[in-house]
Coordinates of C-alpha atoms and ligand atoms in Angstrom, one line a residue:
M155 CA 108.2 115.6 28.4
I156 CA 105.8 116.0 25.5
K157 CA 107.4 115.5 22.2
Q158 CA 104.5 114.8 19.7
A159 CA 101.4 116.6 18.5
V160 CA 98.4 115.8 16.3
I161 CA 96.4 118.4 14.5
V162 CA 93.1 117.3 13.2
A163 CA 92.5 119.2 9.9
A164 CA 90.4 117.2 7.6
G165 CA 87.2 119.3 7.9
L166 CA 85.4 121.1 5.0
G167 CA 85.1 124.4 6.8
S168 CA 81.9 125.0 4.9
R169 CA 80.7 127.8 7.2
L170 CA 83.5 130.0 5.8
K171 CA 82.0 129.7 2.3
E172 CA 84.2 131.1 -0.5
K173 CA 87.1 131.5 1.9
T174 CA 87.6 127.8 2.0
V175 CA 86.6 126.8 -1.6
S176 CA 90.3 126.3 -2.7
K177 CA 92.0 125.7 0.7
P178 CA 91.3 124.2 4.1
K179 CA 90.5 126.3 7.1
G180 CA 94.1 126.0 8.5
F181 CA 95.2 128.0 5.6
L182 CA 93.3 131.1 6.5
E183 CA 95.8 133.9 6.9
L184 CA 96.1 136.1 9.9
G185 CA 99.0 138.5 10.3
G186 CA 100.4 137.3 7.0
I187 CA 100.7 133.7 8.0
A188 CA 98.5 130.6 7.7
I189 CA 96.9 129.8 11.1
V190 CA 98.1 126.2 11.0
E191 CA 101.6 127.3 10.2
W192 CA 101.5 129.6 13.2
S193 CA 100.4 126.6 15.2
V194 CA 103.2 124.5 13.9
Q195 CA 105.8 127.1 14.8
K196 CA 104.4 127.4 18.3
L197 CA 104.5 123.7 18.8
F198 CA 108.1 123.5 17.7
A199 CA 109.0 126.4 20.0
C200 CA 107.7 124.4 22.9
G201 CA 109.9 121.4 22.1
I202 CA 107.6 119.2 20.0
E203 CA 109.7 116.9 17.8
K204 CA 107.0 115.5 15.5
I205 CA 103.6 116.8 14.3
I206 CA 101.1 114.5 12.6
I207 CA 98.4 116.4 10.7
G208 CA 95.2 114.5 9.9
T209 CA 94.1 115.7 6.5
G210 CA 91.1 115.3 4.3
Y211 CA 89.6 118.4 2.5
H212 CA 92.4 119.9 0.3
A213 CA 95.0 117.6 1.8
E214 CA 97.5 118.8 -0.7
A215 CA 97.9 122.1 1.1
Y216 CA 99.1 120.2 4.2
D217 CA 101.3 117.9 2.2
E218 CA 103.0 121.0 0.9
L219 CA 103.4 122.3 4.5
A220 CA 105.0 118.9 5.4
K221 CA 107.6 119.5 2.8
K222 CA 108.5 122.8 4.3
Y223 CA 108.7 121.4 7.8
P224 CA 110.7 118.1 8.0
A225 CA 109.1 117.3 11.4
V226 CA 105.5 117.5 10.0
Q227 CA 103.9 114.5 8.5
T228 CA 100.4 114.0 7.2
A229 CA 97.8 111.1 7.6
F230 CA 94.9 111.2 5.1
S231 CA 91.4 110.4 6.2
A232 CA 89.7 109.2 3.0
D233 CA 86.2 109.4 4.4
Y234 CA 86.5 113.0 5.5
E235 CA 83.3 114.1 3.7
T236 CA 81.2 111.7 5.7
T237 CA 83.0 111.7 9.0
S238 CA 84.4 114.1 11.6
S239 CA 87.3 114.7 13.9
M240 CA 87.3 111.3 15.6
A241 CA 87.8 109.6 12.2
T242 CA 90.7 112.0 11.5
L243 CA 92.3 111.3 14.8
S244 CA 92.0 107.5 14.3
V245 CA 94.0 107.7 11.1
C246 CA 96.7 109.6 13.0
A247 CA 96.8 107.2 15.9
P248 CA 99.1 104.7 14.4
Y249 CA 101.8 107.4 14.1
V250 CA 101.5 108.4 17.8
S251 CA 103.9 106.7 20.2
D252 CA 103.9 108.8 23.2
D253 CA 101.9 111.4 25.2
F254 CA 100.9 114.1 22.7
L255 CA 99.1 117.4 22.3
L256 CA 95.9 117.3 20.3
L257 CA 94.8 120.4 18.5
E258 CA 92.2 121.5 16.1
S259 CA 93.5 123.2 12.8
D260 CA 91.2 126.2 13.0
L261 CA 92.6 127.8 16.1
I262 CA 94.6 130.9 16.9
Y263 CA 95.9 130.9 20.5
D264 CA 98.5 132.2 22.9
S265 CA 101.4 129.7 23.1
I266 CA 101.2 129.8 26.8
G267 CA 98.4 127.3 26.6
L268 CA 100.8 124.7 25.2
T269 CA 103.3 125.4 28.0
V270 CA 100.6 125.1 30.7
L271 CA 99.4 121.7 29.3
C272 CA 103.0 120.3 29.0
N273 CA 103.6 121.3 32.6
D274 CA 100.3 119.9 34.0
I275 CA 100.9 117.0 36.2
H276 CA 97.9 115.0 34.9
E277 CA 98.1 112.7 31.9
N278 CA 94.9 113.6 30.2
V279 CA 94.0 117.2 30.3
I280 CA 91.9 119.5 28.2
L281 CA 92.5 123.2 28.0
A282 CA 89.6 125.5 28.9
S283 CA 88.9 129.2 29.0
G284 CA 86.4 131.6 30.5
A285 CA 83.5 132.9 28.5
T286 CA 84.3 133.8 24.9
N287 CA 80.8 134.6 23.7
S288 CA 82.0 133.4 20.3
G289 CA 78.7 131.8 19.3
D290 CA 80.0 128.2 18.9
E291 CA 81.0 127.4 22.4
V292 CA 81.5 123.8 23.8
Y293 CA 80.8 124.1 27.5
L294 CA 82.4 122.0 30.1
A295 CA 81.1 120.8 33.4
A296 CA 83.5 119.7 36.2
A297 CA 83.2 117.5 39.3
N298 CA 85.5 117.4 42.3
G299 CA 87.3 120.6 41.3
S300 CA 88.5 120.1 37.8
L301 CA 87.6 116.5 36.7
L302 CA 85.7 116.5 33.4
E303 CA 82.1 115.6 34.1
A304 CA 80.2 116.6 31.0
L305 CA 80.4 118.6 27.8
S306 CA 77.8 120.1 25.5
K307 CA 77.2 122.9 23.1
N308 CA 73.9 123.4 24.9
K309 CA 74.4 125.1 28.3
A310 CA 71.0 124.0 29.5
E311 CA 72.2 120.3 29.5
L312 CA 74.9 121.1 32.1
T313 CA 74.2 121.7 35.8
S314 CA 76.9 124.4 35.8
V315 CA 79.5 125.7 33.4
Y316 CA 83.1 125.3 34.5
G317 CA 84.8 126.6 31.2
E318 CA 84.8 126.5 27.5
L319 CA 86.6 123.8 25.4
V320 CA 89.6 125.5 23.6
G321 CA 90.5 122.6 21.3
I322 CA 93.9 121.9 22.7
S323 CA 94.3 118.8 24.9
K324 CA 97.0 116.5 26.3
I325 CA 96.4 112.8 25.7
S326 CA 98.1 109.7 26.7
P327 CA 98.6 106.8 24.3
A328 CA 96.4 104.5 26.5
F329 CA 93.6 107.1 26.4
L330 CA 94.0 107.5 22.7
A331 CA 93.6 103.7 22.3
A332 CA 90.4 103.8 24.4
M333 CA 89.0 106.7 22.3
C334 CA 89.8 104.8 19.0
A335 CA 88.3 101.6 20.3
Y336 CA 85.2 103.5 21.3
Y337 CA 84.9 105.0 17.8
E338 CA 85.3 101.7 16.2
K339 CA 82.3 100.4 18.1
K340 CA 80.2 103.5 17.4
R341 CA 81.3 104.2 13.8
A342 CA 78.5 102.6 11.9
E343 CA 75.9 104.4 14.0
F344 CA 77.8 107.7 14.5
P345 CA 80.3 108.2 11.7
K346 CA 80.5 111.9 12.5
L347 CA 81.5 111.5 16.1
D348 CA 83.7 114.4 17.3
Y349 CA 86.9 113.7 19.2
E350 CA 85.6 115.6 22.2
H351 CA 82.6 113.2 22.5
A352 CA 85.0 110.3 22.5
I353 CA 87.0 112.0 25.3
M354 CA 83.8 112.3 27.3
A355 CA 82.7 108.7 26.6
C356 CA 86.1 107.4 27.8
A357 CA 86.5 109.7 30.7
S358 CA 84.8 107.3 33.1
S359 CA 87.6 104.7 32.7
H360 CA 90.5 107.3 32.4
P361 CA 90.2 110.5 34.5
V362 CA 90.3 113.6 32.3
F363 CA 91.2 117.0 33.9
I364 CA 90.2 120.4 32.8
R365 CA 92.9 123.1 32.9
K366 CA 91.2 126.5 32.8
I367 CA 92.9 129.8 31.9
E368 CA 90.2 132.3 32.7
Y369 CA 91.3 135.2 30.4
Y370 CA 93.0 133.0 27.8
A371 CA 93.5 134.6 24.3
W372 CA 92.2 132.2 21.6
R373 CA 89.6 131.8 19.0
E374 CA 88.3 129.0 16.9
I375 CA 87.5 130.1 13.4
D376 CA 84.4 128.5 12.1
D377 CA 82.7 131.3 10.3
E378 CA 83.2 134.9 9.2
S379 CA 82.3 136.5 12.5
H380 CA 84.9 134.4 14.2
L381 CA 87.4 135.4 11.6
E382 CA 86.6 139.1 12.2
M383 CA 86.9 138.7 16.0
A384 CA 90.2 136.8 15.6
R385 CA 91.6 139.5 13.4
N386 CA 90.5 142.5 15.3
E387 CA 90.4 141.5 19.0
I388 CA 92.2 138.2 19.6
L389 CA 95.3 138.4 17.5
P390 CA 96.4 141.7 19.0
R391 CA 95.9 140.3 22.5
I392 CA 97.9 137.2 21.6
Q393 CA 100.7 139.3 20.1
E394 CA 100.9 141.5 23.1
N395 CA 100.9 138.6 25.5
E396 CA 103.7 136.8 23.6
S397 CA 105.7 140.0 23.2
L398 CA 105.7 140.4 27.0
R399 CA 107.5 137.1 27.3
Q400 CA 110.2 137.9 24.8
I401 CA 113.8 138.1 26.2
R402 CA 115.7 141.4 25.5
R403 CA 117.5 140.9 22.2
E404 CA 121.3 141.0 22.3
V405 CA 123.0 140.2 19.0
L406 CA 126.3 138.6 19.8
L407 CA 128.8 139.2 17.0
N408 CA 131.5 137.6 19.1
P409 CA 132.6 134.1 18.0
G410 CA 130.5 132.3 20.6
P411 CA 128.7 131.8 22.9
A412 CA 126.4 132.5 20.1
T413 CA 123.0 134.4 20.0
T414 CA 120.2 132.0 20.8
S415 CA 116.4 131.9 20.1
D416 CA 114.0 132.6 22.9
S417 CA 112.7 129.0 22.6
V418 CA 116.2 127.7 23.3
K419 CA 116.5 130.0 26.3
Y420 CA 113.0 128.9 27.6
A421 CA 113.8 125.2 27.1
Q422 CA 116.0 125.4 30.2
V423 CA 113.1 126.4 32.3
C424 CA 111.7 123.0 33.0
A425 CA 110.8 120.6 35.8
D426 CA 113.6 119.4 38.0
I427 CA 114.7 116.0 37.2
C428 CA 117.3 113.6 38.6
P429 CA 119.6 112.9 35.7
R430 CA 119.7 109.3 36.7
E431 CA 116.0 108.9 35.7
E432 CA 115.6 106.9 32.5
E433 CA 113.5 109.8 31.1
F434 CA 116.6 112.0 31.2
G435 CA 118.8 109.1 29.9
D436 CA 116.5 109.1 26.9
V437 CA 117.0 112.9 26.4
M438 CA 120.8 112.4 26.5
K439 CA 120.7 109.4 24.1
W440 CA 118.5 111.5 21.7
V441 CA 120.9 114.4 21.9
C442 CA 124.0 112.3 21.2
R443 CA 122.4 110.6 18.3
E444 CA 121.2 113.8 16.7
L445 CA 124.5 115.5 17.2
T446 CA 126.1 112.7 15.4
A447 CA 123.5 112.7 12.7
V448 CA 124.4 116.4 11.8
V449 CA 127.7 115.2 10.3
A450 CA 127.7 111.4 10.2
D451 CA 125.9 108.1 10.1
P452 CA 125.1 107.2 13.8
S453 CA 125.8 103.6 13.0
E454 CA 129.4 104.4 12.2
Y455 CA 130.0 107.4 14.5
E456 CA 129.2 108.1 18.2
T457 CA 128.9 111.3 20.2
V458 CA 130.5 111.4 23.7
F459 CA 129.8 114.5 25.7
F460 CA 131.1 116.2 28.8
G461 CA 130.1 119.0 31.0
G462 CA 132.6 121.6 29.8
S463 CA 133.4 124.1 27.1
G464 CA 135.0 123.5 23.7
T465 CA 138.4 123.4 25.2
A466 CA 137.3 120.5 27.4
A467 CA 136.3 118.6 24.3
D468 CA 139.8 119.4 22.7
E469 CA 141.5 118.2 25.8
V470 CA 139.4 115.0 25.8
M471 CA 140.5 114.2 22.3
I472 CA 144.2 115.0 22.6
S473 CA 144.5 113.3 26.0
S474 CA 142.5 110.2 25.2
C475 CA 143.3 109.4 21.6
V476 CA 147.0 109.3 21.2
P477 CA 148.7 106.1 22.6
E478 CA 151.9 106.2 24.6
A479 CA 153.9 105.1 21.5
G480 CA 152.0 107.5 19.2
H481 CA 153.2 110.8 17.8
V482 CA 150.8 113.6 16.9
L483 CA 151.5 116.2 14.4
I484 CA 149.7 119.4 15.4
V485 CA 149.1 122.1 12.8
D486 CA 149.4 125.5 14.4
N487 CA 148.0 128.4 12.3
G488 CA 146.2 130.3 15.0
S489 CA 145.4 130.4 18.7
Y490 CA 143.3 127.3 18.7
G491 CA 146.0 125.1 17.0
Q492 CA 148.4 126.5 19.5
R493 CA 146.0 125.4 22.2
L494 CA 145.9 121.8 20.9
A495 CA 149.7 121.9 21.1
K496 CA 149.6 123.3 24.6
I497 CA 147.3 120.5 25.7
A498 CA 149.6 117.9 24.2
S499 CA 152.6 119.4 26.0
V500 CA 150.7 119.5 29.4
Y501 CA 150.1 115.8 29.1
K502 CA 153.6 115.2 27.8
I503 CA 152.3 113.6 24.8
N504 CA 154.8 113.0 22.0
H505 CA 154.0 115.8 19.5
T506 CA 155.5 118.0 16.8
V507 CA 154.1 121.4 15.9
Y508 CA 153.7 122.3 12.4
K509 CA 153.6 126.1 12.0
S510 CA 151.8 127.8 9.2
S511 CA 150.6 131.4 8.5
A512 CA 147.6 132.5 10.5
Y513 CA 146.1 134.2 7.5
E514 CA 147.3 132.4 4.5
K515 CA 146.5 129.0 3.1
I516 CA 148.5 126.0 4.4
D517 CA 151.1 125.0 1.8
M518 CA 149.9 121.5 1.0
S519 CA 153.1 120.2 -0.6
V520 CA 155.2 121.2 2.5
L521 CA 152.6 119.7 4.8
E522 CA 152.6 116.4 2.7
N523 CA 156.4 116.3 2.9
E524 CA 155.9 116.2 6.7
F525 CA 153.4 113.4 6.4
K526 CA 155.8 111.5 4.2
T527 CA 158.4 111.2 7.0
G528 CA 156.1 108.5 8.4
K529 CA 156.8 109.7 11.9
Y530 CA 153.3 110.5 12.8
T531 CA 150.5 108.3 13.9
H532 CA 148.0 111.2 14.5
L533 CA 147.2 114.6 13.1
G534 CA 145.7 117.3 15.2
I535 CA 144.1 120.3 13.3
V536 CA 141.6 123.1 13.6
Y537 CA 139.0 123.2 10.9
H538 CA 138.0 126.7 11.2
E539 CA 140.6 129.0 12.9
T540 CA 138.4 131.3 14.8
T541 CA 141.3 133.5 15.5
T542 CA 141.1 134.9 11.9
G543 CA 138.2 133.2 10.1
L544 CA 140.5 131.1 8.1
L545 CA 138.9 127.9 6.9
N546 CA 141.5 125.1 6.6
P547 CA 140.9 122.8 3.6
L548 CA 140.3 119.7 5.6
D549 CA 138.6 118.1 2.5
V550 CA 142.2 117.9 1.1
I551 CA 144.2 117.5 4.3
C552 CA 142.3 114.8 6.1
P553 CA 142.1 112.4 3.2
L554 CA 145.8 112.9 2.7
A555 CA 146.5 112.1 6.3
K556 CA 144.5 109.0 5.9
K557 CA 146.7 108.0 3.0
Y558 CA 149.6 108.2 5.3
N559 CA 147.7 106.1 7.9
M560 CA 147.2 108.8 10.4
V561 CA 144.3 109.0 12.8
T562 CA 142.7 112.5 12.4
I563 CA 141.8 114.6 15.4
V564 CA 139.9 117.7 14.4
D565 CA 138.8 120.8 16.4
A566 CA 135.6 121.7 14.6
V567 CA 134.4 123.8 17.5
S568 CA 133.5 126.8 15.4
I569 CA 132.4 125.2 12.2
Y570 CA 130.3 122.1 13.2
A571 CA 126.6 122.7 12.3
G572 CA 127.5 126.0 10.5
M573 CA 128.5 124.4 7.3
P574 CA 127.4 121.2 5.8
M575 CA 130.1 118.4 6.2
E576 CA 130.3 114.7 6.3
L577 CA 132.9 113.2 8.6
S578 CA 133.4 109.9 6.7
K579 CA 133.8 111.6 3.4
L580 CA 136.3 114.0 4.9
G581 CA 138.2 111.2 6.7
I582 CA 137.8 112.7 10.2
D583 CA 138.0 110.1 13.0
F584 CA 137.5 112.4 16.1
M585 CA 136.0 115.8 16.0
A586 CA 135.3 118.2 18.9
S587 CA 132.6 120.9 19.2
T588 CA 130.4 122.6 21.8
S589 CA 126.8 123.4 22.5
N590 CA 127.1 127.1 22.2
K591 CA 128.4 127.8 18.7
N592 CA 126.8 127.0 15.4
I593 CA 124.3 124.5 16.9
Q594 CA 123.0 127.6 18.7
G595 CA 122.5 126.2 22.2
M596 CA 123.8 127.3 25.6
A597 CA 127.4 127.0 26.9
G598 CA 128.3 124.0 29.0
V599 CA 128.4 120.9 26.9
G600 CA 131.6 120.0 25.0
F601 CA 131.4 116.8 22.8
V602 CA 133.5 114.6 20.7
I603 CA 132.1 112.8 17.7
C604 CA 134.1 109.6 17.2
K605 CA 134.4 107.0 14.5
K606 CA 133.4 103.9 16.5
S607 CA 136.1 101.7 15.1
E608 CA 138.8 104.3 16.2
L609 CA 137.1 104.9 19.5
E610 CA 137.3 101.2 20.3
K611 CA 141.1 101.3 19.7
T612 CA 141.5 103.9 22.4
K613 CA 140.2 101.4 25.0
T614 CA 143.7 100.2 25.8
I615 CA 145.4 103.6 26.2
P616 CA 146.3 104.1 29.9
M617 CA 144.1 106.9 31.3
R618 CA 146.0 110.2 31.5
N619 CA 143.1 111.9 33.3
Y620 CA 139.8 111.0 34.9
Y621 CA 137.0 113.4 34.3
L622 CA 137.9 114.0 30.7
N623 CA 138.7 110.5 29.6
L624 CA 136.9 109.7 26.4
Y625 CA 136.6 105.9 26.5
D626 CA 135.6 105.7 30.2
Q627 CA 132.8 108.3 29.6
Y628 CA 131.7 106.4 26.4
A629 CA 131.8 102.9 28.0
H630 CA 129.8 104.0 31.1
F631 CA 127.2 105.9 29.1
T632 CA 126.7 103.0 26.6
K633 CA 126.3 100.5 29.5
T634 CA 124.1 102.6 31.8
G635 CA 122.4 105.3 29.8
Q636 CA 123.9 107.7 32.4
T637 CA 126.9 110.0 32.6
R638 CA 129.7 109.1 35.1
F639 CA 129.2 112.6 36.7
T640 CA 126.5 115.1 37.0
P641 CA 125.6 116.4 33.5
P642 CA 124.5 120.0 32.9
V643 CA 120.8 119.1 32.9
Q644 CA 119.3 122.4 31.8
T645 CA 122.0 123.0 29.1
L646 CA 121.1 119.6 27.7
Y647 CA 117.4 120.6 27.5
A648 CA 118.4 123.8 25.7
L649 CA 120.7 121.7 23.4
R650 CA 117.8 119.4 22.6
Q651 CA 115.7 122.5 21.5
A652 CA 118.7 123.9 19.6
I653 CA 119.1 120.6 17.7
L654 CA 115.3 120.5 16.9
E655 CA 115.7 124.0 15.5
T656 CA 118.8 123.1 13.6
K657 CA 116.9 120.1 12.0
Q658 CA 114.1 122.5 11.2
E659 CA 116.3 125.1 9.5
T660 CA 118.8 122.5 8.1
V661 CA 122.6 123.1 8.2
E662 CA 122.4 123.8 4.4
K663 CA 120.1 126.7 5.0
R664 CA 121.9 127.8 8.1
W665 CA 125.1 128.0 6.0
Q666 CA 123.2 130.1 3.5
R667 CA 121.9 132.5 6.2
Y668 CA 125.3 132.8 7.6
T669 CA 126.8 133.5 4.2
E670 CA 124.1 136.1 3.5
C671 CA 125.1 137.8 6.8
W672 CA 128.7 137.6 6.0
R673 CA 128.1 139.0 2.4
I674 CA 126.3 142.0 3.9
L675 CA 129.2 142.6 6.2
V676 CA 132.0 142.1 3.6
D677 CA 130.3 144.4 1.1
A678 CA 129.9 147.1 3.8
V679 CA 133.6 146.7 4.9
K680 CA 134.8 147.1 1.4
K681 CA 132.6 150.1 0.8
F682 CA 133.8 151.7 4.1
N683 CA 137.4 151.3 2.9
L684 CA 138.4 148.8 5.5
K685 CA 140.7 145.9 4.9
M686 CA 140.3 142.2 5.8
L687 CA 143.0 140.0 7.1
V688 CA 142.2 136.9 5.2
K689 CA 141.5 136.7 1.4
E690 CA 137.9 136.7 0.7
E691 CA 137.9 133.3 -0.9
E692 CA 139.7 131.7 2.0
Q693 CA 137.3 133.0 4.6
S694 CA 134.8 130.8 6.4
H695 CA 131.8 133.1 6.0
L696 CA 131.4 132.8 9.8
I697 CA 134.0 135.1 11.1
T698 CA 135.7 138.1 9.5
A699 CA 138.8 139.7 10.9
I700 CA 139.1 143.4 9.9
F701 CA 142.1 145.5 10.2
D702 CA 141.7 148.4 12.6
P703 CA 141.2 151.7 10.7
D704 CA 144.6 153.2 10.5
T705 CA 143.9 156.4 12.5
P706 CA 144.8 157.3 16.1
K707 CA 141.2 158.2 16.6
Y708 CA 140.1 154.6 16.4
T709 CA 139.8 152.6 19.6
F710 CA 138.2 149.2 19.9
E711 CA 136.5 150.4 23.1
G712 CA 134.9 153.3 21.2
L713 CA 133.5 150.9 18.4
H714 CA 132.6 148.3 21.0
D715 CA 130.6 150.7 23.3
L716 CA 128.7 152.3 20.4
A717 CA 127.8 148.8 19.1
R718 CA 126.7 147.7 22.5
Q719 CA 124.4 150.7 22.9
H720 CA 122.7 149.4 19.7
G721 CA 122.4 145.8 21.0
F722 CA 125.5 144.4 19.3
T723 CA 128.5 142.8 21.0
I724 CA 131.8 142.7 19.1
Y725 CA 135.1 141.1 19.9
P726 CA 138.7 142.3 19.6
G727 CA 141.2 140.5 17.3
K728 CA 143.4 137.8 18.7
L729 CA 146.6 137.8 16.7
G730 CA 149.8 139.0 18.3
N731 CA 150.9 142.3 16.9
I732 CA 148.4 142.6 14.1
N733 CA 145.5 144.9 15.1
T734 CA 142.1 143.7 14.0
F735 CA 138.6 143.4 15.3
R736 CA 136.5 140.4 14.6
I737 CA 132.9 140.1 13.5
A738 CA 131.3 136.7 13.8
N739 CA 127.9 135.9 12.4
I740 CA 127.3 132.6 14.0
G741 CA 124.1 132.0 16.0
D742 CA 120.5 133.0 15.6
I743 CA 121.3 136.2 13.7
K744 CA 119.2 137.6 10.9
P745 CA 120.5 139.3 7.8
Y746 CA 118.5 142.5 8.6
E747 CA 120.4 142.6 12.0
M748 CA 123.8 142.4 10.2
K749 CA 122.5 145.3 8.0
R750 CA 121.8 147.3 11.1
F751 CA 125.2 146.5 12.5
T752 CA 126.9 147.8 9.3
E753 CA 125.0 151.1 9.8
V754 CA 126.3 151.4 13.3
L755 CA 129.8 150.7 12.0
K756 CA 129.2 153.4 9.5
S757 CA 128.2 155.9 12.1
Y758 CA 131.3 155.1 14.3
L759 CA 133.6 155.5 11.3
D760 CA 132.0 158.9 10.5
S761 CA 132.4 159.9 14.1
I762 CA 136.2 159.3 13.9
G763 CA 136.4 161.1 10.5
W764 CA 137.3 157.9 8.6
K765 CA 136.9 158.2 4.8
Ligands
PLP1052 N1 138.5 125.8 19.3 C1 138.0 126.8 18.5 C2 138.3 126.7 17.0 C3 137.3 127.8 19.1 O1 136.8 128.8 18.3 C4 137.1 127.9 20.4 C5 136.3 129.0 21.0 O2 136.1 130.0 20.4 C6 137.6 126.8 21.2 C7 138.3 125.9 20.6 C8 137.4 126.8 22.7 O3 136.2 126.8 23.1 P1 135.7 127.2 24.6 O4 136.0 128.7 24.7 O5 134.3 126.9 24.7 O6 136.6 126.5 25.5
MG1053 MG1 83.4 124.9 16.4
MG1054 MG1 86.1 124.0 14.3

């Protein structure tokens, strides 16, 4: 799996004259976005975790870009005026620790080239195309099929032309080391050595393959004529190709599984791998660590995951964390609190249910009186009651439970990664969530984030179940780097991509986006004379329960079917005899899409004569 990329971007771009006086070539704009930013986004979409940009000329522009993208870092080549791309690559080399993609900064290209290189079985591969007639071609000659034999800007120097160098390659760390060593030897004599000549020079000791896509849509932009060609011919081709690979957009306004990005969907399409391979163990360890890091310090907390849904994670916590002599107080103010209690009763765990309104704030003084009885060793509670969109004030409740020495078990299924939170600050010892809600991955992974010191204490609790046992799963994974049973491999690859995208967006910004969507919805709901179940200030911003319009003409099916025709899926309410429908805005949903949904809602209300 390729996780790193290097973009060499130090050059002056002098052939573009006034266009590159105040900025480097990578910041030429095409289609309203800098070409290097385009490249960065394509790299992320294909699963790259870290991008190192080798800078020189107008390095400050790239430093700014690195601030915008946390996974981008820059490395400055001080001699950029007197050297070339191999010197730039050399300053990046210390930051590369794995196989990586090497790109030039002045390229526009169809993202399929990245996929093809990542999937190529060979270690060192350079991407090539058929004839471009661009006027600045680097021609490649091949031996024995596709082995790189020679390269030159002068066709006449080659016996035959196999393809043209694109400027995107896949390189192994060993090959990079050889290239850098070669440059060190030659530097005094040829300071302006290009990286492609170092590739050629080292190809005798490390085989380099050429991967050719005959009709590949790409252009390197070195001068005005290239820029024109890129804008008028190549960019439209790239956009068409990429649009052909888009998955039909369905906006899920149900509270999970959530809408996902295409890159998350595509992350599941990958090489088969036996999950017992170390390579996959590394993916799982990375996923666990990063899931923890969303809400806690990984040195203090640990994520343990299972193949299963959110309920599986709830069942893991309830069945594995309460000792035989324990007594858990379970707060029930909606379906999911009720479910926690149901699980406790199925396992015959000593528990008491604390009932509270499903749509009004928990009365803290009454709850505290219950805590004060001293009967309870554990508290079980739902952070965000998805039933109604009521957000329980865990910032008050959990610290209070800690004061009374209770272990806190929290269902955070529908709030984790949707709102910033810090488990240690909140006083949460165990928390459950799933891959398919705010983290924006696919359904199939349920996980529990555990305070390690509390997790260790569960070691002596006799196992009440087998598959869903928390400590057993944790101990086995820690010892072997493998799960006890078959993990959902492709779901985990999608989860890895979803985590990368969460880190890119940040939970803070995701919360803002969710809030923006919610605001659009709530404003429309009020304008349309509809009423909400929960007070606005107690709502989570993630799910809104709306009373059915009080007219016999309203049917949930009518609204659902019209919304579905427009690409929106909505969900009925879930609260006994109170008739509501629910709109969730969790997932990869854009504010303009919520705006469009409110227009569909309006047209439905008009159709039933609602004023
Ligand atoms: N807990 C809460 C708060 C939820 O919102 C959900 C699902 O919506 C669950 C638990 C159960 O998750 P799943 O349906 O994945 O089992
Ligand atoms: Mg060139
Ligand atoms: Mg160039």
